[in-house]
Short mmCIF file of C-alpha atoms in Angstrom, two decimals:
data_model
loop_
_atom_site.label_atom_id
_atom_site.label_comp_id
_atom_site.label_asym_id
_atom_site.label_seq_id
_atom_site.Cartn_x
_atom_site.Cartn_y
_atom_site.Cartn_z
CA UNK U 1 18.55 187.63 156.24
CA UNK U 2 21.49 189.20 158.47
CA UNK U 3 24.11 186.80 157.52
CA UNK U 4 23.12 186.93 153.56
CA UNK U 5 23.56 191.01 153.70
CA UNK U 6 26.80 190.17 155.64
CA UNK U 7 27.91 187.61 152.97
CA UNK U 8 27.31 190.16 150.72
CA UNK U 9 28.96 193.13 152.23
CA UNK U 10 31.65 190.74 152.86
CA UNK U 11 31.84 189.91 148.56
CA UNK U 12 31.37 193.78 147.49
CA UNK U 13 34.43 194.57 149.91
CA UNK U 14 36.08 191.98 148.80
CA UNK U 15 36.14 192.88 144.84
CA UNK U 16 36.37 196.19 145.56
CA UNK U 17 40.09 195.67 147.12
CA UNK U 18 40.77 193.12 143.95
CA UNK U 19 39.85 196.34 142.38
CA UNK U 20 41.88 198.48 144.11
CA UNK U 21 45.19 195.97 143.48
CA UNK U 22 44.15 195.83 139.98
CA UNK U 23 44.57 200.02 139.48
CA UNK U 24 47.11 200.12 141.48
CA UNK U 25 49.28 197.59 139.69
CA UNK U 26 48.60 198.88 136.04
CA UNK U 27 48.05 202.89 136.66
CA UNK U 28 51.14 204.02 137.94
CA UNK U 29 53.40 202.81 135.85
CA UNK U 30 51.70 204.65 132.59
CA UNK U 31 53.80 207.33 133.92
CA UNK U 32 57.05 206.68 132.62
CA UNK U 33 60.09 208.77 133.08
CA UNK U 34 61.68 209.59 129.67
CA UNK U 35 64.91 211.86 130.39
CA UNK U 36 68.05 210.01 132.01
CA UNK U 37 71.48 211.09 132.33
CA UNK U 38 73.45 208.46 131.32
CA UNK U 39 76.56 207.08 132.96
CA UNK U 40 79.79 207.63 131.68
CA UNK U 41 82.08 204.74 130.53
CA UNK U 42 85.36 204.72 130.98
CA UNK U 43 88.18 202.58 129.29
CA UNK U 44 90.90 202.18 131.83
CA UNK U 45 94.33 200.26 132.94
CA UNK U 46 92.81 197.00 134.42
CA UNK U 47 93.90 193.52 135.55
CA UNK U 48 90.30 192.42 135.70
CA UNK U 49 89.86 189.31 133.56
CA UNK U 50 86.69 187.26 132.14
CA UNK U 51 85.20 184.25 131.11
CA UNK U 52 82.18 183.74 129.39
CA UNK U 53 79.51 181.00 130.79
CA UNK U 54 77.28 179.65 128.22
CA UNK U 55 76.55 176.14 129.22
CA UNK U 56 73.92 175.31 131.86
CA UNK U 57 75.97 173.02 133.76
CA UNK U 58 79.29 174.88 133.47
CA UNK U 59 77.26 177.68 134.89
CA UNK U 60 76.37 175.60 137.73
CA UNK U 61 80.21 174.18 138.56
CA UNK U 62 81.33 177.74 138.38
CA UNK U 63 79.27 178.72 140.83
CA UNK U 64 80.09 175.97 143.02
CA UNK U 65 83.86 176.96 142.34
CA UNK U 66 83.27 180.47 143.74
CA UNK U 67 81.30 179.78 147.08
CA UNK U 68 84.12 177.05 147.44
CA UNK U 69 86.91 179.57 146.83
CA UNK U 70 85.80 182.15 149.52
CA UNK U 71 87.11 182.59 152.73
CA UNK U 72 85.75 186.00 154.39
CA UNK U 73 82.65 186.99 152.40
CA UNK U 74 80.14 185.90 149.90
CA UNK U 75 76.97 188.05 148.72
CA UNK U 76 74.41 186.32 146.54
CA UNK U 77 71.29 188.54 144.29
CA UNK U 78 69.08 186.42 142.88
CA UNK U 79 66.16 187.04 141.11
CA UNK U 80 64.07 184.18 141.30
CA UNK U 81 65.47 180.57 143.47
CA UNK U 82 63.26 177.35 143.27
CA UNK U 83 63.75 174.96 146.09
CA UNK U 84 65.11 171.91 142.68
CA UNK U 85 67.97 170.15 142.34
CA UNK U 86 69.90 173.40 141.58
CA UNK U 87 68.56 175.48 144.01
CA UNK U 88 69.92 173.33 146.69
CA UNK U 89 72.81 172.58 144.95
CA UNK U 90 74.02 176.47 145.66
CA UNK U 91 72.34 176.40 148.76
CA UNK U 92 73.57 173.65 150.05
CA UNK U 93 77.13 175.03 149.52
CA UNK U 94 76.31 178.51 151.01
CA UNK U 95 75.30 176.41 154.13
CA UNK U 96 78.83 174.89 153.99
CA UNK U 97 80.62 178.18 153.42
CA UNK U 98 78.75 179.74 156.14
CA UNK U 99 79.64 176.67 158.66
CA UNK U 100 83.39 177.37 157.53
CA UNK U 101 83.21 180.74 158.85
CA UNK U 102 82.51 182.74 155.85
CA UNK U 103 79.72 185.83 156.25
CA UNK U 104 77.11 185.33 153.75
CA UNK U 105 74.51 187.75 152.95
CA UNK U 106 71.59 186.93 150.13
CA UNK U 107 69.23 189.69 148.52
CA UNK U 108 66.69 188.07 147.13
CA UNK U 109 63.52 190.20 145.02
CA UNK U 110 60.21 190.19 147.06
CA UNK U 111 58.19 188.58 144.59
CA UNK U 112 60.27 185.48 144.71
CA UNK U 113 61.05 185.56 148.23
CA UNK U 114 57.11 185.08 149.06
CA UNK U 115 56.34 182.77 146.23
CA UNK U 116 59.38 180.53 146.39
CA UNK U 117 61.80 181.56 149.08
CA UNK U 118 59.39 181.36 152.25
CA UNK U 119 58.33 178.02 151.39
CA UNK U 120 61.32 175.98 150.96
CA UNK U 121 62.91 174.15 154.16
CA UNK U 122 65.79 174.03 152.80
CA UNK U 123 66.57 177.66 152.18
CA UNK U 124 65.12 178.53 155.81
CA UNK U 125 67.41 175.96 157.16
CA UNK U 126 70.28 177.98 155.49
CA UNK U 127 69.19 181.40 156.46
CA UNK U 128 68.90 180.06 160.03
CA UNK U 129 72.84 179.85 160.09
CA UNK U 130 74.74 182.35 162.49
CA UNK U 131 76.80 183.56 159.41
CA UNK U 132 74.09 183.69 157.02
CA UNK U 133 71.59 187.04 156.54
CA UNK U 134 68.55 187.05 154.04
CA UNK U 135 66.59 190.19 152.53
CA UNK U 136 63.83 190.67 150.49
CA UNK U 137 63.97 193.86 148.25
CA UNK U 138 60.50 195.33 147.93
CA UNK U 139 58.71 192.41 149.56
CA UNK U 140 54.98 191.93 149.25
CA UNK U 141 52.86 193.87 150.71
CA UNK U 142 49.27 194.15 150.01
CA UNK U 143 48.48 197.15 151.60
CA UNK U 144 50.97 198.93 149.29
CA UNK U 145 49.84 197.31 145.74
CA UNK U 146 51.31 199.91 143.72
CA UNK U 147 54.74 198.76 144.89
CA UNK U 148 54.44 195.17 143.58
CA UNK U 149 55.60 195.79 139.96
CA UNK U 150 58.92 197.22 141.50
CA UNK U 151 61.40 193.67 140.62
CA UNK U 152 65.15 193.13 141.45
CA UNK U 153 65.74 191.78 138.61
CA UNK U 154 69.93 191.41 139.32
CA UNK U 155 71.75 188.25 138.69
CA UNK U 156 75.15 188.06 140.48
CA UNK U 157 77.63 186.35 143.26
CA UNK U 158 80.48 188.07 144.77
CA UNK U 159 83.41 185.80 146.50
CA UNK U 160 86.29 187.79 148.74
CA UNK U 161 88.20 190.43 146.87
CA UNK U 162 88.82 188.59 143.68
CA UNK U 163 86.04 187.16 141.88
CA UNK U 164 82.39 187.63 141.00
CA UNK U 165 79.70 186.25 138.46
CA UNK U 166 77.12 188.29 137.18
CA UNK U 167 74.80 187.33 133.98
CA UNK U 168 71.31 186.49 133.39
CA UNK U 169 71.10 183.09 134.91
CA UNK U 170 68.28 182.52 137.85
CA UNK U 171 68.65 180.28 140.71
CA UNK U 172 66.64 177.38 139.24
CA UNK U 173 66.94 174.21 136.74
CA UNK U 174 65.59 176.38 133.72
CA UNK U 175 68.96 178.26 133.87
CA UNK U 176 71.74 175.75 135.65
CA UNK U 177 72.77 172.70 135.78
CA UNK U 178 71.59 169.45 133.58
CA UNK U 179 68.65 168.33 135.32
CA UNK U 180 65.51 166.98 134.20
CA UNK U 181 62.74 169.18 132.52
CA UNK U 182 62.89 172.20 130.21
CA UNK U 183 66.05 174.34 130.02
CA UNK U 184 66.73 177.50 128.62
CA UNK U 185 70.25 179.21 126.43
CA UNK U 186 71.92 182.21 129.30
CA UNK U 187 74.33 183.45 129.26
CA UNK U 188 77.31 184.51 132.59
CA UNK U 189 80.33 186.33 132.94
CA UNK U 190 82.86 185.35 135.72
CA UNK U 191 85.26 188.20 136.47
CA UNK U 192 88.61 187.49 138.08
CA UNK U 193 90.58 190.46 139.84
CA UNK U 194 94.44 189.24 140.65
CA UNK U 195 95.23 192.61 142.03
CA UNK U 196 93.86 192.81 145.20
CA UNK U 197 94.40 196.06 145.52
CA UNK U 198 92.59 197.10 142.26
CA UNK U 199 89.56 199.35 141.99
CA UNK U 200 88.00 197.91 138.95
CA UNK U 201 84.37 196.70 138.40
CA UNK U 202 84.16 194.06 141.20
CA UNK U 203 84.51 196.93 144.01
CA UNK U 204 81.22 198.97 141.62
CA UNK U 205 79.35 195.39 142.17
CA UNK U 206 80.23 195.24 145.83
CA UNK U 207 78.82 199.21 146.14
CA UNK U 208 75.93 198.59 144.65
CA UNK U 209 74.79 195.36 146.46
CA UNK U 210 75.74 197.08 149.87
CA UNK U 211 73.22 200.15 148.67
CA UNK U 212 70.61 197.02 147.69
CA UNK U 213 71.48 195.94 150.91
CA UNK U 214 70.55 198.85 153.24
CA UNK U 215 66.96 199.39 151.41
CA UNK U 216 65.62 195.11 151.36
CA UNK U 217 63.96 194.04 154.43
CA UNK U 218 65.20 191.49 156.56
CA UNK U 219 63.61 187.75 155.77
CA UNK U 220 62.90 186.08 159.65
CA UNK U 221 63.08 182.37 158.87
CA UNK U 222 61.33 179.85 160.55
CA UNK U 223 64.14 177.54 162.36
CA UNK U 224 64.78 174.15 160.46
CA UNK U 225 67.09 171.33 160.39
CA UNK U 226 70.21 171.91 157.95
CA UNK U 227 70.60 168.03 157.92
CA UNK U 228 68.72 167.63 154.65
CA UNK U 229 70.78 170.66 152.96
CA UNK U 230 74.15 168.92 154.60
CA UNK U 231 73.39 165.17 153.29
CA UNK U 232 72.62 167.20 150.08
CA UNK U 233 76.26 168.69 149.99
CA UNK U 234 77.97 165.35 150.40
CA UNK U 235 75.92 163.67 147.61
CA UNK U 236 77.18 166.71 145.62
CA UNK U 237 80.94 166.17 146.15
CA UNK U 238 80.69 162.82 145.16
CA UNK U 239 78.47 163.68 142.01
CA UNK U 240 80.49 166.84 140.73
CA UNK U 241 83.72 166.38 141.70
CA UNK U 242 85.11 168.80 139.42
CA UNK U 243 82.79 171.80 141.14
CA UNK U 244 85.38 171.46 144.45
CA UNK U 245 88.81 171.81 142.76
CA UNK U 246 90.35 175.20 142.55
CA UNK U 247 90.60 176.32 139.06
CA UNK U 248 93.55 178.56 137.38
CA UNK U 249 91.87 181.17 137.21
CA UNK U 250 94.17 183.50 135.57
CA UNK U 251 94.61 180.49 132.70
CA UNK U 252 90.51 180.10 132.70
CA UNK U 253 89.94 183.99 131.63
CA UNK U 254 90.44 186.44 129.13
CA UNK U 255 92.42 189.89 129.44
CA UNK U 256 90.42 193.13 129.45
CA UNK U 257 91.28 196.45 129.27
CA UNK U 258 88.61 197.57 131.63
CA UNK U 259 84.98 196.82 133.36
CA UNK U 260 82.39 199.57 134.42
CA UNK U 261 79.22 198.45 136.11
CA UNK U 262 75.99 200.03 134.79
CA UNK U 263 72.66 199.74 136.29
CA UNK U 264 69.34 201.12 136.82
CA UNK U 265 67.89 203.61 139.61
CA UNK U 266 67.05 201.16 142.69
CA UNK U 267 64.37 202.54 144.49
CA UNK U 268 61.13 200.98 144.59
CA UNK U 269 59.49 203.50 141.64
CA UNK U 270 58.65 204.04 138.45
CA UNK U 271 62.88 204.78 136.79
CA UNK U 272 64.15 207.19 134.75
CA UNK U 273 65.54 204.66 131.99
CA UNK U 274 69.41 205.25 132.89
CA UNK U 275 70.76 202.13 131.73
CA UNK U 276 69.04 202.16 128.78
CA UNK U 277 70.31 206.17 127.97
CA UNK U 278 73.62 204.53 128.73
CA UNK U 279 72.92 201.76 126.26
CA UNK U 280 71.96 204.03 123.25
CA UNK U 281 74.83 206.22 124.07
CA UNK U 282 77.75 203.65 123.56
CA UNK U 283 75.95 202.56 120.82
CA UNK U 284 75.63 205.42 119.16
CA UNK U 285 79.55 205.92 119.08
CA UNK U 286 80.51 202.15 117.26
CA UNK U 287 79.08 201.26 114.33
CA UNK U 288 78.61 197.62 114.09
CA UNK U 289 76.15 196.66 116.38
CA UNK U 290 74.55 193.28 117.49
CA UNK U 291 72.04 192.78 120.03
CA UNK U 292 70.78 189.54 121.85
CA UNK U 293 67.56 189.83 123.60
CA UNK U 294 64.73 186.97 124.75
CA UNK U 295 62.15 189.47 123.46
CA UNK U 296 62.07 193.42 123.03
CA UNK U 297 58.66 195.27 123.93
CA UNK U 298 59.45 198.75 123.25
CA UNK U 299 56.88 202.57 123.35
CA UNK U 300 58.00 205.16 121.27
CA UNK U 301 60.59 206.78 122.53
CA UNK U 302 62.86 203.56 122.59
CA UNK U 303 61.51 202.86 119.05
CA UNK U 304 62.88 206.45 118.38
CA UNK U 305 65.86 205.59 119.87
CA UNK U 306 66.35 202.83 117.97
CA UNK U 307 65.72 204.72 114.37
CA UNK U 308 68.18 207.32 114.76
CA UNK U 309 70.47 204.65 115.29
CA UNK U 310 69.97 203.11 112.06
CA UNK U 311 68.67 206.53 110.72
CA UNK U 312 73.06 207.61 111.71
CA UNK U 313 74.04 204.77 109.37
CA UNK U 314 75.12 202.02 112.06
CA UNK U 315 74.71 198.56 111.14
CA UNK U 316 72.22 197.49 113.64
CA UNK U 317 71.43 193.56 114.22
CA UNK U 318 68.73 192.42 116.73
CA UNK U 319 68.54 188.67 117.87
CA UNK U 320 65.59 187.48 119.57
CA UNK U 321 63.20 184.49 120.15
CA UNK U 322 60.75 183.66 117.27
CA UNK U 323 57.07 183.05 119.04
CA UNK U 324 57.68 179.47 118.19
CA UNK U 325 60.88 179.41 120.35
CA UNK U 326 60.17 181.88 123.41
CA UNK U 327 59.62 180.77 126.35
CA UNK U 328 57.62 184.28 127.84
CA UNK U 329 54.22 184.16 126.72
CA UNK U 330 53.91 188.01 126.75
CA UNK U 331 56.40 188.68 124.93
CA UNK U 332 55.84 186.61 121.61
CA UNK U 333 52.35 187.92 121.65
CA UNK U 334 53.45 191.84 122.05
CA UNK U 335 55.97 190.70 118.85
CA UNK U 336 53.20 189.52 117.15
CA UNK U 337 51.64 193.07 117.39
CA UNK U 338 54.80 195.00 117.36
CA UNK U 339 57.23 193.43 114.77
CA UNK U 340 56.49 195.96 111.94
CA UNK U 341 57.24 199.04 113.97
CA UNK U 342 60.56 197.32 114.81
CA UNK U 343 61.17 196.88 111.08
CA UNK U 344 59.82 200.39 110.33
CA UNK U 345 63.19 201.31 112.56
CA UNK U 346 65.39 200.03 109.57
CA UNK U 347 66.96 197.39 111.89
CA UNK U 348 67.70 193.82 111.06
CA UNK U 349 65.64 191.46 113.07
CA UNK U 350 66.92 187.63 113.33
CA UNK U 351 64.18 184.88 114.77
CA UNK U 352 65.64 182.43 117.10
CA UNK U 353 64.63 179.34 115.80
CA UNK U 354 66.68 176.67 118.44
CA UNK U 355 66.17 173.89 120.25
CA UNK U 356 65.68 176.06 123.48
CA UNK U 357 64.11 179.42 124.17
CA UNK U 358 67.55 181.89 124.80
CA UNK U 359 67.60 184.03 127.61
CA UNK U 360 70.75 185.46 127.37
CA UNK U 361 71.22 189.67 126.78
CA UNK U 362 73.89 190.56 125.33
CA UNK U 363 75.48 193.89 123.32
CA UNK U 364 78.29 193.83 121.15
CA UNK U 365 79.97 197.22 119.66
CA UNK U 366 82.45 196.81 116.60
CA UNK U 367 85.57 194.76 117.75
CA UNK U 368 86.27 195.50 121.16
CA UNK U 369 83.19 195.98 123.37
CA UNK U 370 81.17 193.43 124.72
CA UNK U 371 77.84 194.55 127.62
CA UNK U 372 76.64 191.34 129.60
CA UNK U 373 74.22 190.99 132.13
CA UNK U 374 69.92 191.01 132.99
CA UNK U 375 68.58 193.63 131.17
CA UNK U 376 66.04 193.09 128.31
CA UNK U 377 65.25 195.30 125.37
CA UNK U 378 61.49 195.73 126.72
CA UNK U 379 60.05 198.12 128.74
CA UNK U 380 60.04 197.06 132.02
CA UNK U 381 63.97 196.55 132.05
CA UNK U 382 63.76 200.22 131.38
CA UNK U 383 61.24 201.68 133.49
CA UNK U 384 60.90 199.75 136.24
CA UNK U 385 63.27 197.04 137.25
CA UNK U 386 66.83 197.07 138.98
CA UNK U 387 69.03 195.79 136.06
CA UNK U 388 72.98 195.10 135.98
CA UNK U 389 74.81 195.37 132.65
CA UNK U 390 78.37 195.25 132.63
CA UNK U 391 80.40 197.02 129.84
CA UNK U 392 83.43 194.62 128.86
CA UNK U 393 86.39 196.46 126.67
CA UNK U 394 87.81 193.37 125.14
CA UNK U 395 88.66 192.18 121.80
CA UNK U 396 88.72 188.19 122.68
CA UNK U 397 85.49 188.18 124.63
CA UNK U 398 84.21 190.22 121.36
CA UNK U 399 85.11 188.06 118.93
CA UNK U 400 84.20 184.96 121.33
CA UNK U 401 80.64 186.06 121.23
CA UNK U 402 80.20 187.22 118.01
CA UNK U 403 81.06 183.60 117.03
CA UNK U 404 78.21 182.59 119.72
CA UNK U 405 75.87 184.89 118.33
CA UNK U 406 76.66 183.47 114.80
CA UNK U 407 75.77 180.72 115.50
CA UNK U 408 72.65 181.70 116.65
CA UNK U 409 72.08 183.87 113.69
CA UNK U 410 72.36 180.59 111.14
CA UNK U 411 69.69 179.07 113.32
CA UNK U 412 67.53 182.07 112.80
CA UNK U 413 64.76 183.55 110.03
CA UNK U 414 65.99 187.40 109.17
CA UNK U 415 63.69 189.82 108.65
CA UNK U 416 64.69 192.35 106.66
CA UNK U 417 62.97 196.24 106.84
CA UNK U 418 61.11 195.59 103.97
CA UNK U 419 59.46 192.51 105.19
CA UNK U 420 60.66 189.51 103.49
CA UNK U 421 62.33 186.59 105.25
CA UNK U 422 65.29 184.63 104.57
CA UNK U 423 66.00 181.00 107.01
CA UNK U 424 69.52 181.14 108.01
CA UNK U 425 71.63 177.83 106.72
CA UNK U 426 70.65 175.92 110.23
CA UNK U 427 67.04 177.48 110.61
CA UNK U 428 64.32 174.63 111.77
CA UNK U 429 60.79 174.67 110.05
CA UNK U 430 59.31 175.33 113.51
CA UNK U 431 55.42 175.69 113.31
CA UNK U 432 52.93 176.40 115.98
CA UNK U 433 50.07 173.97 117.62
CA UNK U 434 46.73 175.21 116.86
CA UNK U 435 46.34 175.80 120.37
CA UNK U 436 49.42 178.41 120.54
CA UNK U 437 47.96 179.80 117.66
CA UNK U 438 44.27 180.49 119.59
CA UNK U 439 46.06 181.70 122.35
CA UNK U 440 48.35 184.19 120.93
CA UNK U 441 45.08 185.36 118.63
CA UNK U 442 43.27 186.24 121.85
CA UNK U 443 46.11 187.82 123.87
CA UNK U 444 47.14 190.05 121.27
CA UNK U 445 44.05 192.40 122.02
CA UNK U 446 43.77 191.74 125.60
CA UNK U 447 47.46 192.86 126.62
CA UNK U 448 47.43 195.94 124.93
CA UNK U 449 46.41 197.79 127.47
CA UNK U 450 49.04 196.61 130.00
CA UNK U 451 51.86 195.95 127.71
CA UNK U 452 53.78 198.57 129.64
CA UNK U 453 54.18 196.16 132.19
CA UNK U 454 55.54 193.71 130.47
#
C-alpha cells in the first residue's frame, strides 16, 4: 500500500512539473513588447563587396573557402548543426584550421547544442582542440522553463579581417551541400572587405558576436578522437577540390556603397521588436517593395504595420511558401487561418509553388537596397529571437535578386486583396494528400492559442 501511494505521489509530482514547463513556456511570452527604437541606417563610402549564395552546394564550397582562407581567427553562429555529411564537412575543416594555428570560437543556440551538438563525436572531438572554444547561448535548463523559448537564431562565419558569410543557411544537409534527402531554397551573402583598415559592416558582425560571446555558456566536451573528423577532411579534398583553392575574391563580388548590420535585442527575454521597427522604417521611405519570407505569422500591430504601408501607396509584394510547398508545419496551418487578414492589408501575396520549400528572407527597396539574413516575417523573429539582417545599398545585388525573386514569382499563385488567384506562367498544380489535409484541419484550432510562439 506504501509503495502504490509513493508511485502515486511520485506521478502527481511528476505532471505537475510537466505543468509547470507547459505555463512557463506559453505564458510569458503573451507579453509582447510593442515600442522599439529603431536603428538608424546609414549609406556610406565603403569598399565592402558581396556575393550572393543561392545554391546549396555553392553555399557549402564557400564556406569551405573561408575557414581555408583564415589565418588568425574564425568565429562560427550557428543555429542548428546535425552531425551529416555537411555538418562534418565544416567541422572537419574547423578541426584543420584550428590544428594550423588559427583561434576558433563557435556559438551555438542552446536548443541545438543539447539536442544535436552534445551528441555528436565528431563535434566534441573538434571542441576538444587547444584552439577551439564552444558556447551555448541560453542552454537548457529545466529549472528555468520560461527561458527555453529564448533561440539564437543567427546564421554567420567570420574569417580574419576580410571576409564573412551571413544568411539563413543552418549547419545541416537541408540547407548545404548536395547530399542525399530533402533540401530546401536559402539564401547567403559573402562579404569581402579589401581595406583592412575599413570600419564597415564586418567589424558590426565581429561586435556583436563578441557581445553573444560574453553572455553563452561554455560547452565542456567530453574528450574524443579527432581521427574520424581528420580521415573525413582528406576524403573531402579529394571530393571537392574546388572548396581548397583561393578564389578572386574581389572578381567573385559585387561593389556596394555601404553595409549596416541590424539585429535584435540579445538577452534571453521577451524583445522589443527592433529589427522589425527598423524594417518598417526603411520601408516606409522606398516605394517598391518585395519581400521573401518561408512563412509570415503576424498579431496586430505588425498587421498594422503592414497596412499603412500599403495604406501610404507603396507597392508592396510578399513571397512566401504555399501550404503545399512549406516545409514548417506551423506555419502553413497559421496561413491557413490568417491569409485573409494579410489580404485585408492591401498587399500582394505570391504562393511558392517549387520544387523545394524556400527558406530564404529577403527585402528588396526600389533599385538600390537589398536586406539579407535570418529573420522571418512571423512573430517570433520579432519578439523573441536574436536575428541578423544586413542592409545592402547596391544596385547589382538589387537587380540580381529581383531577377531571383522573379523567378520565384512565375512559379507562384498571386493572391490579390480581393481574393481571386492568378498561377504565375511556371506555377505547378500542387495538391495536398488527404492526410495533410486532416492534419492541417485539426491544427488550425489547436495552435491558436500558442501561435505567438510560433
Amino acid at each position: 500500500m506504501k509503495k502504490i501511494k509513493l508511485l502515486k505521489c511520485i506521478w502527481i509530482a511528476a505532471g505537475l512539473f510537466l505543468l509547470f514547463v507547459l505555463v512557463s513556456c506559453v505564458v510569458p511570452p503573451l507579453f509582447q513588447k510593442h515600442k522599439a527604437q529603431p536603428q538608424t541606417v546609414y549609406q556610406r563610402d565603403s569598399t565592402e563587396r558581396v556575393l550572393c549564395i543561392e545554391d546549396n552546394q555553392d553555399a557549402l564550397l564557400w564556406r569551405l573557402r573561408v575557414i581555408e582562407s583564415a589565418q588568425d581567427r574564425l568565429e562560427l553562429a550557428t543555429y542548428k548543426y546535425r552531425d551529416d555529411e555537411s555538418g562534418r564537412d565544416v567541422a572537419s575543416a574547423l578541426l584543420q584550421a584550428a590544428r594550423r594555428g588559427v583561434q576558433v570560437r563557435i556559438v551555438v543556440d542552446g536548443v541545438s547544442g543539447f539536442s544535436n551538438v552534445q551528441s555528436s563525436s565528431g563535434f566534441q572531438a573538434l571542441a576538444s582542440e587547444p584552439n577551439v572554444q564552444v558556447r551555448f547561448y541560453n542552454p537548457v535548463n529545466l529549472l528555468t522553463p520560461w527561458k527555453l523559448n529564448y533561440r539564437m537564431h543567427d546564421k554567420y562565419l567570420i574569417a580574419d579581417n576580410d571576409l564573412y558569410l551571413l544568411g539563413g543557411r543552418n549547419t545541416k544537409n537541408l540547407s548545404l551541400g548536395d547530399y542525399h534527402g530533402a533540401k530546401d531554397y536559402d539564401r547567403d551573402v559573402l562579404v569581402y572587405q579589401p581595406d583592412p583598415r575599413g570600419q564597415g559592416s564586418l567589424t558590426e558582425v565581429r561586435d556583436y558576436f563578441e557581445r553573444i560571446w560574453k553572455i553563452s555558456s561554455p560547452f565542456h566536451p567530453s574528450k574524443k578522437d579527432p581521427g574520424e573528423l581528420c580521415r573525413h577532411y582528406e576524403t573531402l579534398r579529394q571530393r571537392l577540390p574546388e572548396a581548397f583553392i583561393t578564389p578572386g575574391w574581389e572578381a567573385q563580388t559585387l561593389p556596394t556603397q555601404g553595409i549596416t548590420l541590424l539585429s535584435n535585442p540579445i538577452e534571453a527575454a521577451n524583445k522589443a521588436p527592433r529589427l522589425w521597427a527598423s524594417l518598417q522604417q526603411l520601408m516606409a521611405q522606398g516605394q517598391d517593395i518585395l519581400i521573401q519570407t518561408p512563412y509570415i505569422i503576424c498579431n496586430r500591430p505588425m498587421y498594422e504595420d503592414l497596412g499603412r504601408l500599403c495604406d501610404a501607396g507603396k507597392h508592396l509584394q510578399v513571397v512566401t511558401n504555399s501550404v503545399e510547398t512549406g516545409a514548417n508545419l506551423f506555419g502553413c496551418v497559421d496561413y491557413l487561418n490568417q491569409k485573409n487578414k494579410l489580404l485585408r492589408t492591401g498587399l500582394t501575396l505570391y504562393e511558392f509553388q517549387g520544387q523545394r520549400s524556400s527558406h530564404a528572407k529577403t527585402v528588396l527597396i526600389d533599385e538600390d537596397i537589398s536586406i539579407v539574413g535570418s529573420f522571418n516575417f512571423d512573430m517570433r523573429s520579432a519578439y523573441l529571437d536574436t536575428e541578423l539582417m544586413l542592409v545592402i545599398h547596391s544596385p547589382q545585388l538589387n537587380a540580381q535578386l529581383r531577377q531571383t525573386l522573379q523567378d520565384c514569382m512565375d512559379q507562384s499563385r498571386r493572391n490579390l486583396p480581393d481574393g481571386t488567384q492568378e498561377p504565375g506562367p511556371r506555377c505547378e498544380a500542387l495538391k495536398l494528400t488527404t492526410g495533410k489535409q486532416i492534419l492541417y484541419n485539426v491544427l488550425r484550432v489547436l495552435l491558436l492559442p500558442v501561435r505567438h510562439l510560433m
